[in-house]
């Protein structure tokens, strides 16, 4: 049976970035800040930004998803999260079956708070577990222990909320057995979804500074790949749907919000440092924006306040399309490909098909006259697949 998408490229999502943490993890390069904050003031600024951008996104119908990310949104009072959800309802409407997610950390997730989130309309928790091996949690600078993850998941499921957990692999000294052990403990719990990320050393992070000083030695990419394959194999054997390079779900529990990103669907990102995507419409080019990053400046800004705003050419849209669709199990159909006005359609089709045939012969994709999608091996080399497609078509494009 051919894989199918569970969201449409016309579905619409709202992302709210909460930039505060108790402590910044040594691997983190997100727009986050440790220290005190005024929750109501930040809430008011988020609502102002939604108001200022409502007209741009009002044509996409009701929200399919709302996602509170960070940072640590579970540090924000539930009443403020509720205010944002209620305002989103008033501005756009929220589909009855919408996914509403809040990222939480195990160490500060109390039962009363979960109940307040549920009352506010939240139906899904994304839990930053990262590992079930305490020595790895210490190495990653996390503030919780594995036992707190177990308690948090049990409390979440007691309220019948969906739960997704994040795990990391590829830490220095990590054995393949350590990866599998974490997965065994998590899969034994009633989780619905799991996102798995290799540890990357981003510029200007604590790990990067330690690497430069010679006090931190990252795992080689080859060794990290072995742990990735072991992780994939184990979760697939346990019946998880491997529907995106880093994402696995129980039946019917694929993440809606992240899938909107992978489908190039419209999404509005509000909050300090949040990113948004507005697809091309009639004569209007696709647009990407990043909201101003400094939360103090953000709180006091007239909205909208952008750090970056750019329009995408048709060619740039096509590149992004190929990059993200090489990462999902359903790939793409030929009918979905963005049109490039300056390229002769027949030459485009021939060049594309030649590349797809080559990728198919290498066991990286499966294709027919309608759809192209990656194999398990293709998932492992998703960036290579996308780059080959882009390089092949770039020979026809001259912008």
mmCIF file of C-alpha atoms in Angstrom, residues 52-380:
data_model
loop_
_atom_site.group_PDB
_atom_site.id
_atom_site.type_symbol
_atom_site.label_atom_id
_atom_site.label_comp_id
_atom_site.label_asym_id
_atom_site.label_seq_id
_atom_site.Cartn_x
_atom_site.Cartn_y
_atom_site.Cartn_z
ATOM 1 C CA UNK A 52 -1.599 42.617 13.480
ATOM 2 C CA UNK A 53 -1.224 39.620 11.160
ATOM 3 C CA UNK A 54 -4.741 38.215 11.147
ATOM 4 C CA UNK A 55 -5.712 39.661 7.760
ATOM 5 C CA UNK A 56 -2.773 37.939 6.015
ATOM 6 C CA UNK A 57 -3.884 34.486 7.142
ATOM 7 C CA UNK A 58 -7.655 34.846 7.363
ATOM 8 C CA UNK A 59 -8.223 33.147 3.999
ATOM 9 C CA UNK A 60 -6.968 29.711 5.084
ATOM 10 C CA UNK A 61 -9.947 28.674 7.150
ATOM 11 C CA UNK A 62 -9.970 27.411 10.697
ATOM 12 C CA UNK A 63 -6.801 26.318 12.476
ATOM 13 C CA UNK A 64 -5.826 22.669 12.108
ATOM 14 C CA UNK A 65 -3.181 22.953 14.821
ATOM 15 C CA UNK A 66 -1.811 25.214 17.537
ATOM 16 C CA UNK A 67 1.656 24.561 18.932
ATOM 17 C CA UNK A 68 3.293 26.226 21.940
ATOM 18 C CA UNK A 69 7.048 25.713 21.607
ATOM 19 C CA UNK A 70 10.165 27.145 23.123
ATOM 20 C CA UNK A 71 11.964 27.510 25.349
ATOM 21 C CA UNK A 72 9.852 25.906 28.038
ATOM 22 C CA UNK A 73 6.191 26.881 27.543
ATOM 23 C CA UNK A 74 5.233 24.897 30.653
ATOM 24 C CA UNK A 75 6.791 27.752 32.657
ATOM 25 C CA UNK A 76 3.985 29.966 31.335
ATOM 26 C CA UNK A 77 0.837 30.067 33.450
ATOM 27 C CA UNK A 78 -1.978 27.987 31.987
ATOM 28 C CA UNK A 79 -4.259 31.036 32.090
ATOM 29 C CA UNK A 80 -1.974 32.797 29.595
ATOM 30 C CA UNK A 81 -1.943 29.787 27.282
ATOM 31 C CA UNK A 82 -5.733 29.762 27.541
ATOM 32 C CA UNK A 83 -5.907 33.466 26.644
ATOM 33 C CA UNK A 84 -3.892 32.826 23.481
ATOM 34 C CA UNK A 85 -6.038 29.833 22.495
ATOM 35 C CA UNK A 86 -9.235 31.808 23.052
ATOM 36 C CA UNK A 87 -7.885 34.697 20.990
ATOM 37 C CA UNK A 88 -6.901 32.338 18.179
ATOM 38 C CA UNK A 89 -10.450 30.977 18.255
ATOM 39 C CA UNK A 90 -11.862 34.483 17.978
ATOM 40 C CA UNK A 91 -9.528 35.467 15.121
ATOM 41 C CA UNK A 92 -9.428 32.325 12.977
ATOM 42 C CA UNK A 93 -11.619 29.649 14.480
ATOM 43 C CA UNK A 94 -10.254 26.261 15.553
ATOM 44 C CA UNK A 95 -11.312 23.001 13.942
ATOM 45 C CA UNK A 96 -13.096 20.631 16.312
ATOM 46 C CA UNK A 97 -10.452 17.958 15.706
ATOM 47 C CA UNK A 98 -7.507 20.394 15.908
ATOM 48 C CA UNK A 99 -4.278 19.320 17.587
ATOM 49 C CA UNK A 100 -3.270 21.747 20.372
ATOM 50 C CA UNK A 101 0.192 20.983 21.758
ATOM 51 C CA UNK A 102 2.311 22.413 24.566
ATOM 52 C CA UNK A 103 5.990 21.525 24.991
ATOM 53 C CA UNK A 104 6.746 20.576 28.597
ATOM 54 C CA UNK A 105 9.705 19.379 30.637
ATOM 55 C CA UNK A 106 9.340 16.510 33.115
ATOM 56 C CA UNK A 107 10.821 18.396 36.055
ATOM 57 C CA UNK A 108 8.138 21.090 36.247
ATOM 58 C CA UNK A 109 5.018 19.250 35.141
ATOM 59 C CA UNK A 110 2.521 19.081 37.994
ATOM 60 C CA UNK A 111 -0.860 17.314 37.853
ATOM 61 C CA UNK A 112 -2.761 20.536 38.642
ATOM 62 C CA UNK A 113 -1.031 22.317 35.778
ATOM 63 C CA UNK A 114 -1.883 19.518 33.342
ATOM 64 C CA UNK A 115 -5.519 19.733 34.393
ATOM 65 C CA UNK A 116 -5.468 23.489 33.780
ATOM 66 C CA UNK A 117 -3.974 22.938 30.312
ATOM 67 C CA UNK A 118 -6.658 20.401 29.494
ATOM 68 C CA UNK A 119 -9.352 22.852 30.614
ATOM 69 C CA UNK A 120 -7.749 25.479 28.377
ATOM 70 C CA UNK A 121 -8.223 23.210 25.346
ATOM 71 C CA UNK A 122 -4.790 21.561 25.132
ATOM 72 C CA UNK A 123 -5.011 17.935 23.957
ATOM 73 C CA UNK A 124 -1.373 17.000 23.358
ATOM 74 C CA UNK A 125 1.868 17.295 25.341
ATOM 75 C CA UNK A 126 5.327 17.181 23.765
ATOM 76 C CA UNK A 127 7.664 16.019 26.515
ATOM 77 C CA UNK A 128 11.380 16.840 26.448
ATOM 78 C CA UNK A 129 12.606 13.533 27.847
ATOM 79 C CA UNK A 130 15.769 13.318 25.646
ATOM 80 C CA UNK A 131 17.025 10.127 27.343
ATOM 81 C CA UNK A 132 16.076 7.506 29.916
ATOM 82 C CA UNK A 133 19.707 7.123 31.017
ATOM 83 C CA UNK A 134 20.449 9.486 33.901
ATOM 84 C CA UNK A 135 24.143 9.863 33.076
ATOM 85 C CA UNK A 136 23.164 11.053 29.577
ATOM 86 C CA UNK A 137 20.673 13.547 31.018
ATOM 87 C CA UNK A 138 23.446 15.013 33.167
ATOM 88 C CA UNK A 139 25.742 15.206 30.140
ATOM 89 C CA UNK A 140 23.003 17.029 28.196
ATOM 90 C CA UNK A 141 22.518 19.543 31.002
ATOM 91 C CA UNK A 142 18.930 18.467 31.644
ATOM 92 C CA UNK A 143 17.289 19.247 34.986
ATOM 93 C CA UNK A 144 15.245 16.053 35.325
ATOM 94 C CA UNK A 145 15.918 12.363 35.875
ATOM 95 C CA UNK A 146 14.450 9.449 33.948
ATOM 96 C CA UNK A 147 12.047 8.616 36.785
ATOM 97 C CA UNK A 148 10.391 12.029 36.378
ATOM 98 C CA UNK A 149 9.710 11.265 32.717
ATOM 99 C CA UNK A 150 7.864 8.096 33.747
ATOM 100 C CA UNK A 151 5.732 9.992 36.276
ATOM 101 C CA UNK A 152 5.009 12.796 33.793
ATOM 102 C CA UNK A 153 3.829 10.383 31.087
ATOM 103 C CA UNK A 154 1.595 8.529 33.533
ATOM 104 C CA UNK A 155 0.021 11.817 34.670
ATOM 105 C CA UNK A 156 -0.488 12.995 31.087
ATOM 106 C CA UNK A 157 -2.185 9.768 30.053
ATOM 107 C CA UNK A 158 -4.361 9.768 33.188
ATOM 108 C CA UNK A 159 -6.004 12.840 31.660
ATOM 109 C CA UNK A 160 -6.217 11.032 28.313
ATOM 110 C CA UNK A 161 -4.036 13.630 26.585
ATOM 111 C CA UNK A 162 -1.825 12.522 23.707
ATOM 112 C CA UNK A 163 1.876 12.482 24.506
ATOM 113 C CA UNK A 164 4.928 12.769 22.286
ATOM 114 C CA UNK A 165 8.455 12.368 23.634
ATOM 115 C CA UNK A 166 11.755 13.707 22.308
ATOM 116 C CA UNK A 167 14.899 11.593 22.450
ATOM 117 C CA UNK A 168 18.468 12.372 21.450
ATOM 118 C CA UNK A 169 21.215 10.070 20.263
ATOM 119 C CA UNK A 170 24.878 10.412 19.401
ATOM 120 C CA UNK A 171 26.196 11.835 22.655
ATOM 121 C CA UNK A 172 29.920 11.205 23.288
ATOM 122 C CA UNK A 173 30.414 7.792 24.860
ATOM 123 C CA UNK A 174 26.862 6.618 24.155
ATOM 124 C CA UNK A 175 26.634 2.917 23.317
ATOM 125 C CA UNK A 176 24.090 1.452 20.905
ATOM 126 C CA UNK A 177 22.817 -0.520 23.912
ATOM 127 C CA UNK A 178 22.135 2.798 25.687
ATOM 128 C CA UNK A 179 19.997 3.984 22.769
ATOM 129 C CA UNK A 180 17.955 0.786 22.763
ATOM 130 C CA UNK A 181 17.595 0.831 26.558
ATOM 131 C CA UNK A 182 16.022 4.307 26.470
ATOM 132 C CA UNK A 183 13.641 3.185 23.746
ATOM 133 C CA UNK A 184 12.672 0.024 25.634
ATOM 134 C CA UNK A 185 11.723 2.064 28.689
ATOM 135 C CA UNK A 186 9.765 4.619 26.660
ATOM 136 C CA UNK A 187 7.928 2.120 24.442
ATOM 137 C CA UNK A 188 6.806 0.273 27.575
ATOM 138 C CA UNK A 189 4.973 3.490 28.544
ATOM 139 C CA UNK A 190 1.738 4.687 26.879
ATOM 140 C CA UNK A 191 3.400 7.149 24.489
ATOM 141 C CA UNK A 192 1.728 8.032 21.195
ATOM 142 C CA UNK A 193 4.604 9.578 19.287
ATOM 143 C CA UNK A 194 8.381 9.849 19.419
ATOM 144 C CA UNK A 195 10.773 12.328 17.797
ATOM 145 C CA UNK A 196 14.436 11.314 17.607
ATOM 146 C CA UNK A 197 17.276 13.734 16.931
ATOM 147 C CA UNK A 198 21.002 13.257 16.602
ATOM 148 C CA UNK A 199 23.088 15.569 18.761
ATOM 149 C CA UNK A 200 24.494 18.316 16.561
ATOM 150 C CA UNK A 201 27.043 20.850 17.766
ATOM 151 C CA UNK A 202 25.663 24.230 16.727
ATOM 152 C CA UNK A 203 27.825 27.385 16.605
ATOM 153 C CA UNK A 204 27.954 29.528 19.750
ATOM 154 C CA UNK A 205 26.449 26.866 22.015
ATOM 155 C CA UNK A 206 28.124 25.728 25.212
ATOM 156 C CA UNK A 207 29.086 22.414 23.592
ATOM 157 C CA UNK A 208 30.639 24.287 20.669
ATOM 158 C CA UNK A 209 32.738 26.467 22.969
ATOM 159 C CA UNK A 210 33.889 23.353 24.826
ATOM 160 C CA UNK A 211 34.691 21.664 21.519
ATOM 161 C CA UNK A 212 36.887 24.604 20.534
ATOM 162 C CA UNK A 213 38.690 24.421 23.898
ATOM 163 C CA UNK A 214 39.203 20.688 23.410
ATOM 164 C CA UNK A 215 37.109 19.635 26.430
ATOM 165 C CA UNK A 216 34.221 18.180 24.398
ATOM 166 C CA UNK A 217 34.672 15.576 21.687
ATOM 167 C CA UNK A 218 31.599 15.001 19.480
ATOM 168 C CA UNK A 219 30.769 11.538 18.214
ATOM 169 C CA UNK A 220 31.759 10.932 14.589
ATOM 170 C CA UNK A 221 29.015 11.055 11.972
ATOM 171 C CA UNK A 222 29.583 7.382 11.100
ATOM 172 C CA UNK A 223 29.129 6.285 14.703
ATOM 173 C CA UNK A 224 26.097 8.525 15.099
ATOM 174 C CA UNK A 225 24.574 6.974 11.961
ATOM 175 C CA UNK A 226 24.916 3.499 13.510
ATOM 176 C CA UNK A 227 22.885 4.637 16.498
ATOM 177 C CA UNK A 228 20.309 6.235 14.247
ATOM 178 C CA UNK A 229 19.825 3.012 12.281
ATOM 179 C CA UNK A 230 19.547 0.987 15.505
ATOM 180 C CA UNK A 231 16.916 3.413 16.774
ATOM 181 C CA UNK A 232 14.937 3.255 13.524
ATOM 182 C CA UNK A 233 15.082 -0.524 13.412
ATOM 183 C CA UNK A 234 13.922 -0.937 16.993
ATOM 184 C CA UNK A 235 10.956 1.429 16.696
ATOM 185 C CA UNK A 236 9.856 -0.069 13.385
ATOM 186 C CA UNK A 237 10.011 -3.549 14.949
ATOM 187 C CA UNK A 238 7.785 -2.258 17.745
ATOM 188 C CA UNK A 239 5.158 -1.276 15.189
ATOM 189 C CA UNK A 240 5.765 2.464 15.070
ATOM 190 C CA UNK A 241 4.966 4.277 11.825
ATOM 191 C CA UNK A 242 8.222 5.874 10.614
ATOM 192 C CA UNK A 243 6.578 8.678 8.662
ATOM 193 C CA UNK A 244 9.328 11.327 8.688
ATOM 194 C CA UNK A 245 13.093 10.997 9.054
ATOM 195 C CA UNK A 246 12.954 11.912 12.758
ATOM 196 C CA UNK A 247 9.321 11.073 13.603
ATOM 197 C CA UNK A 248 7.558 7.880 14.665
ATOM 198 C CA UNK A 249 3.965 7.350 15.746
ATOM 199 C CA UNK A 250 1.472 4.814 16.960
ATOM 200 C CA UNK A 251 -1.378 4.167 14.525
ATOM 201 C CA UNK A 252 -3.389 7.333 13.920
ATOM 202 C CA UNK A 253 -1.112 9.493 16.098
ATOM 203 C CA UNK A 254 1.076 11.294 13.569
ATOM 204 C CA UNK A 255 1.877 14.862 14.602
ATOM 205 C CA UNK A 256 -0.313 17.357 12.769
ATOM 206 C CA UNK A 257 1.645 20.548 13.398
ATOM 207 C CA UNK A 258 5.104 19.445 12.273
ATOM 208 C CA UNK A 259 3.508 17.777 9.271
ATOM 209 C CA UNK A 260 2.222 21.177 8.160
ATOM 210 C CA UNK A 261 5.831 22.322 7.906
ATOM 211 C CA UNK A 262 6.707 19.257 5.836
ATOM 212 C CA UNK A 263 3.720 19.881 3.535
ATOM 213 C CA UNK A 264 4.651 23.551 2.944
ATOM 214 C CA UNK A 265 1.282 24.469 4.453
ATOM 215 C CA UNK A 266 0.623 28.021 5.681
ATOM 216 C CA UNK A 267 1.571 28.667 9.286
ATOM 217 C CA UNK A 268 1.664 31.805 11.381
ATOM 218 C CA UNK A 269 4.459 31.989 13.943
ATOM 219 C CA UNK A 270 4.120 34.551 16.732
ATOM 220 C CA UNK A 271 6.324 35.341 19.700
ATOM 221 C CA UNK A 272 9.956 36.419 19.939
ATOM 222 C CA UNK A 273 11.986 34.796 17.148
ATOM 223 C CA UNK A 274 9.073 32.822 15.653
ATOM 224 C CA UNK A 275 9.098 31.944 11.946
ATOM 225 C CA UNK A 276 6.097 32.100 9.593
ATOM 226 C CA UNK A 277 5.354 30.876 6.092
ATOM 227 C CA UNK A 278 2.757 32.360 3.750
ATOM 228 C CA UNK A 279 2.462 30.361 0.489
ATOM 229 C CA UNK A 280 2.261 32.046 -2.886
ATOM 230 C CA UNK A 281 -1.244 33.193 -3.818
ATOM 231 C CA UNK A 282 -2.331 34.433 -7.275
ATOM 232 C CA UNK A 283 0.165 37.217 -8.025
ATOM 233 C CA UNK A 284 1.729 37.258 -4.557
ATOM 234 C CA UNK A 285 5.022 35.441 -3.960
ATOM 235 C CA UNK A 286 5.515 33.127 -1.002
ATOM 236 C CA UNK A 287 6.843 34.914 2.076
ATOM 237 C CA UNK A 288 8.909 33.880 5.081
ATOM 238 C CA UNK A 289 9.277 36.042 8.167
ATOM 239 C CA UNK A 290 11.065 35.908 11.496
ATOM 240 C CA UNK A 291 9.659 37.978 14.343
ATOM 241 C CA UNK A 292 12.068 40.163 16.304
ATOM 242 C CA UNK A 293 14.143 37.918 18.570
ATOM 243 C CA UNK A 294 14.786 39.906 21.753
ATOM 244 C CA UNK A 295 11.807 39.284 24.064
ATOM 245 C CA UNK A 296 12.130 42.603 25.902
ATOM 246 C CA UNK A 297 12.094 44.499 22.614
ATOM 247 C CA UNK A 298 9.299 42.233 21.407
ATOM 248 C CA UNK A 299 7.122 42.984 24.436
ATOM 249 C CA UNK A 300 7.358 46.713 23.771
ATOM 250 C CA UNK A 301 7.069 46.650 19.975
ATOM 251 C CA UNK A 302 4.339 47.838 17.696
ATOM 252 C CA UNK A 303 3.276 44.787 15.741
ATOM 253 C CA UNK A 304 4.253 43.261 13.448
ATOM 254 C CA UNK A 305 7.953 43.571 14.253
ATOM 255 C CA UNK A 306 10.180 41.500 11.979
ATOM 256 C CA UNK A 307 13.824 40.532 12.280
ATOM 257 C CA UNK A 308 13.649 39.161 8.729
ATOM 258 C CA UNK A 309 11.147 39.208 5.875
ATOM 259 C CA UNK A 310 11.803 37.688 2.474
ATOM 260 C CA UNK A 311 9.903 36.724 -0.638
ATOM 261 C CA UNK A 312 10.648 33.400 -2.288
ATOM 262 C CA UNK A 313 11.009 32.943 -6.020
ATOM 263 C CA UNK A 314 9.245 30.025 -7.694
ATOM 264 C CA UNK A 315 12.620 28.262 -7.867
ATOM 265 C CA UNK A 316 13.237 28.759 -4.125
ATOM 266 C CA UNK A 317 9.764 27.382 -3.416
ATOM 267 C CA UNK A 318 10.580 24.314 -5.504
ATOM 268 C CA UNK A 319 13.870 23.773 -3.633
ATOM 269 C CA UNK A 320 12.082 23.930 -0.269
ATOM 270 C CA UNK A 321 9.368 21.602 -1.566
ATOM 271 C CA UNK A 322 11.902 18.974 -2.633
ATOM 272 C CA UNK A 323 13.950 19.310 0.566
ATOM 273 C CA UNK A 324 11.025 18.691 2.917
ATOM 274 C CA UNK A 325 9.216 16.095 0.801
ATOM 275 C CA UNK A 326 12.361 13.977 0.650
ATOM 276 C CA UNK A 327 11.985 13.618 4.431
ATOM 277 C CA UNK A 328 8.398 12.259 4.592
ATOM 278 C CA UNK A 329 7.132 8.762 3.881
ATOM 279 C CA UNK A 330 4.525 9.911 1.341
ATOM 280 C CA UNK A 331 6.999 11.945 -0.707
ATOM 281 C CA UNK A 332 5.237 13.958 -3.388
ATOM 282 C CA UNK A 333 2.955 13.567 -6.363
ATOM 283 C CA UNK A 334 3.919 15.059 -9.715
ATOM 284 C CA UNK A 335 0.775 17.204 -9.687
ATOM 285 C CA UNK A 336 1.978 18.989 -6.522
ATOM 286 C CA UNK A 337 5.239 20.282 -7.984
ATOM 287 C CA UNK A 338 5.386 24.087 -8.015
ATOM 288 C CA UNK A 339 5.429 25.508 -11.525
ATOM 289 C CA UNK A 340 8.520 27.302 -12.790
ATOM 290 C CA UNK A 341 7.341 29.832 -15.359
ATOM 291 C CA UNK A 342 10.700 30.248 -17.106
ATOM 292 C CA UNK A 343 11.260 26.517 -17.624
ATOM 293 C CA UNK A 344 9.846 24.583 -20.570
ATOM 294 C CA UNK A 345 7.480 21.957 -19.021
ATOM 295 C CA UNK A 346 8.553 19.054 -21.223
ATOM 296 C CA UNK A 347 12.266 19.577 -20.498
ATOM 297 C CA UNK A 348 11.473 19.892 -16.796
ATOM 298 C CA UNK A 349 9.550 16.607 -16.786
ATOM 299 C CA UNK A 350 12.227 14.708 -18.718
ATOM 300 C CA UNK A 351 15.071 15.991 -16.522
ATOM 301 C CA UNK A 352 13.149 15.250 -13.328
ATOM 302 C CA UNK A 353 12.183 11.757 -14.469
ATOM 303 C CA UNK A 354 15.774 10.891 -15.378
ATOM 304 C CA UNK A 355 16.896 11.840 -11.863
ATOM 305 C CA UNK A 356 14.048 9.903 -10.219
ATOM 306 C CA UNK A 357 14.870 6.822 -12.312
ATOM 307 C CA UNK A 358 18.487 7.052 -11.140
ATOM 308 C CA UNK A 359 17.444 7.426 -7.494
ATOM 309 C CA UNK A 360 15.074 4.480 -7.897
ATOM 310 C CA UNK A 361 17.847 2.298 -9.330
ATOM 311 C CA UNK A 362 19.946 3.144 -6.260
ATOM 312 C CA UNK A 363 17.143 1.975 -3.966
ATOM 313 C CA UNK A 364 16.510 5.456 -2.569
ATOM 314 C CA UNK A 365 12.976 6.118 -3.861
ATOM 315 C CA UNK A 366 9.939 4.315 -5.218
ATOM 316 C CA UNK A 367 8.091 5.927 -8.102
ATOM 317 C CA UNK A 368 5.216 5.456 -10.516
ATOM 318 C CA UNK A 369 3.363 7.827 -12.844
ATOM 319 C CA UNK A 370 1.726 9.586 -9.898
ATOM 320 C CA UNK A 371 3.901 9.562 -6.777
ATOM 321 C CA UNK A 372 7.530 9.505 -5.652
ATOM 322 C CA UNK A 373 8.411 8.522 -2.095
ATOM 323 C CA UNK A 374 11.561 7.481 -0.182
ATOM 324 C CA UNK A 375 12.535 3.972 0.831
ATOM 325 C CA UNK A 376 13.967 3.270 4.293
ATOM 326 C CA UNK A 377 17.401 3.647 2.706
ATOM 327 C CA UNK A 378 16.180 6.892 1.141
ATOM 328 C CA UNK A 379 15.279 8.176 4.606
ATOM 329 C CA UNK A 380 18.860 7.548 5.678
#
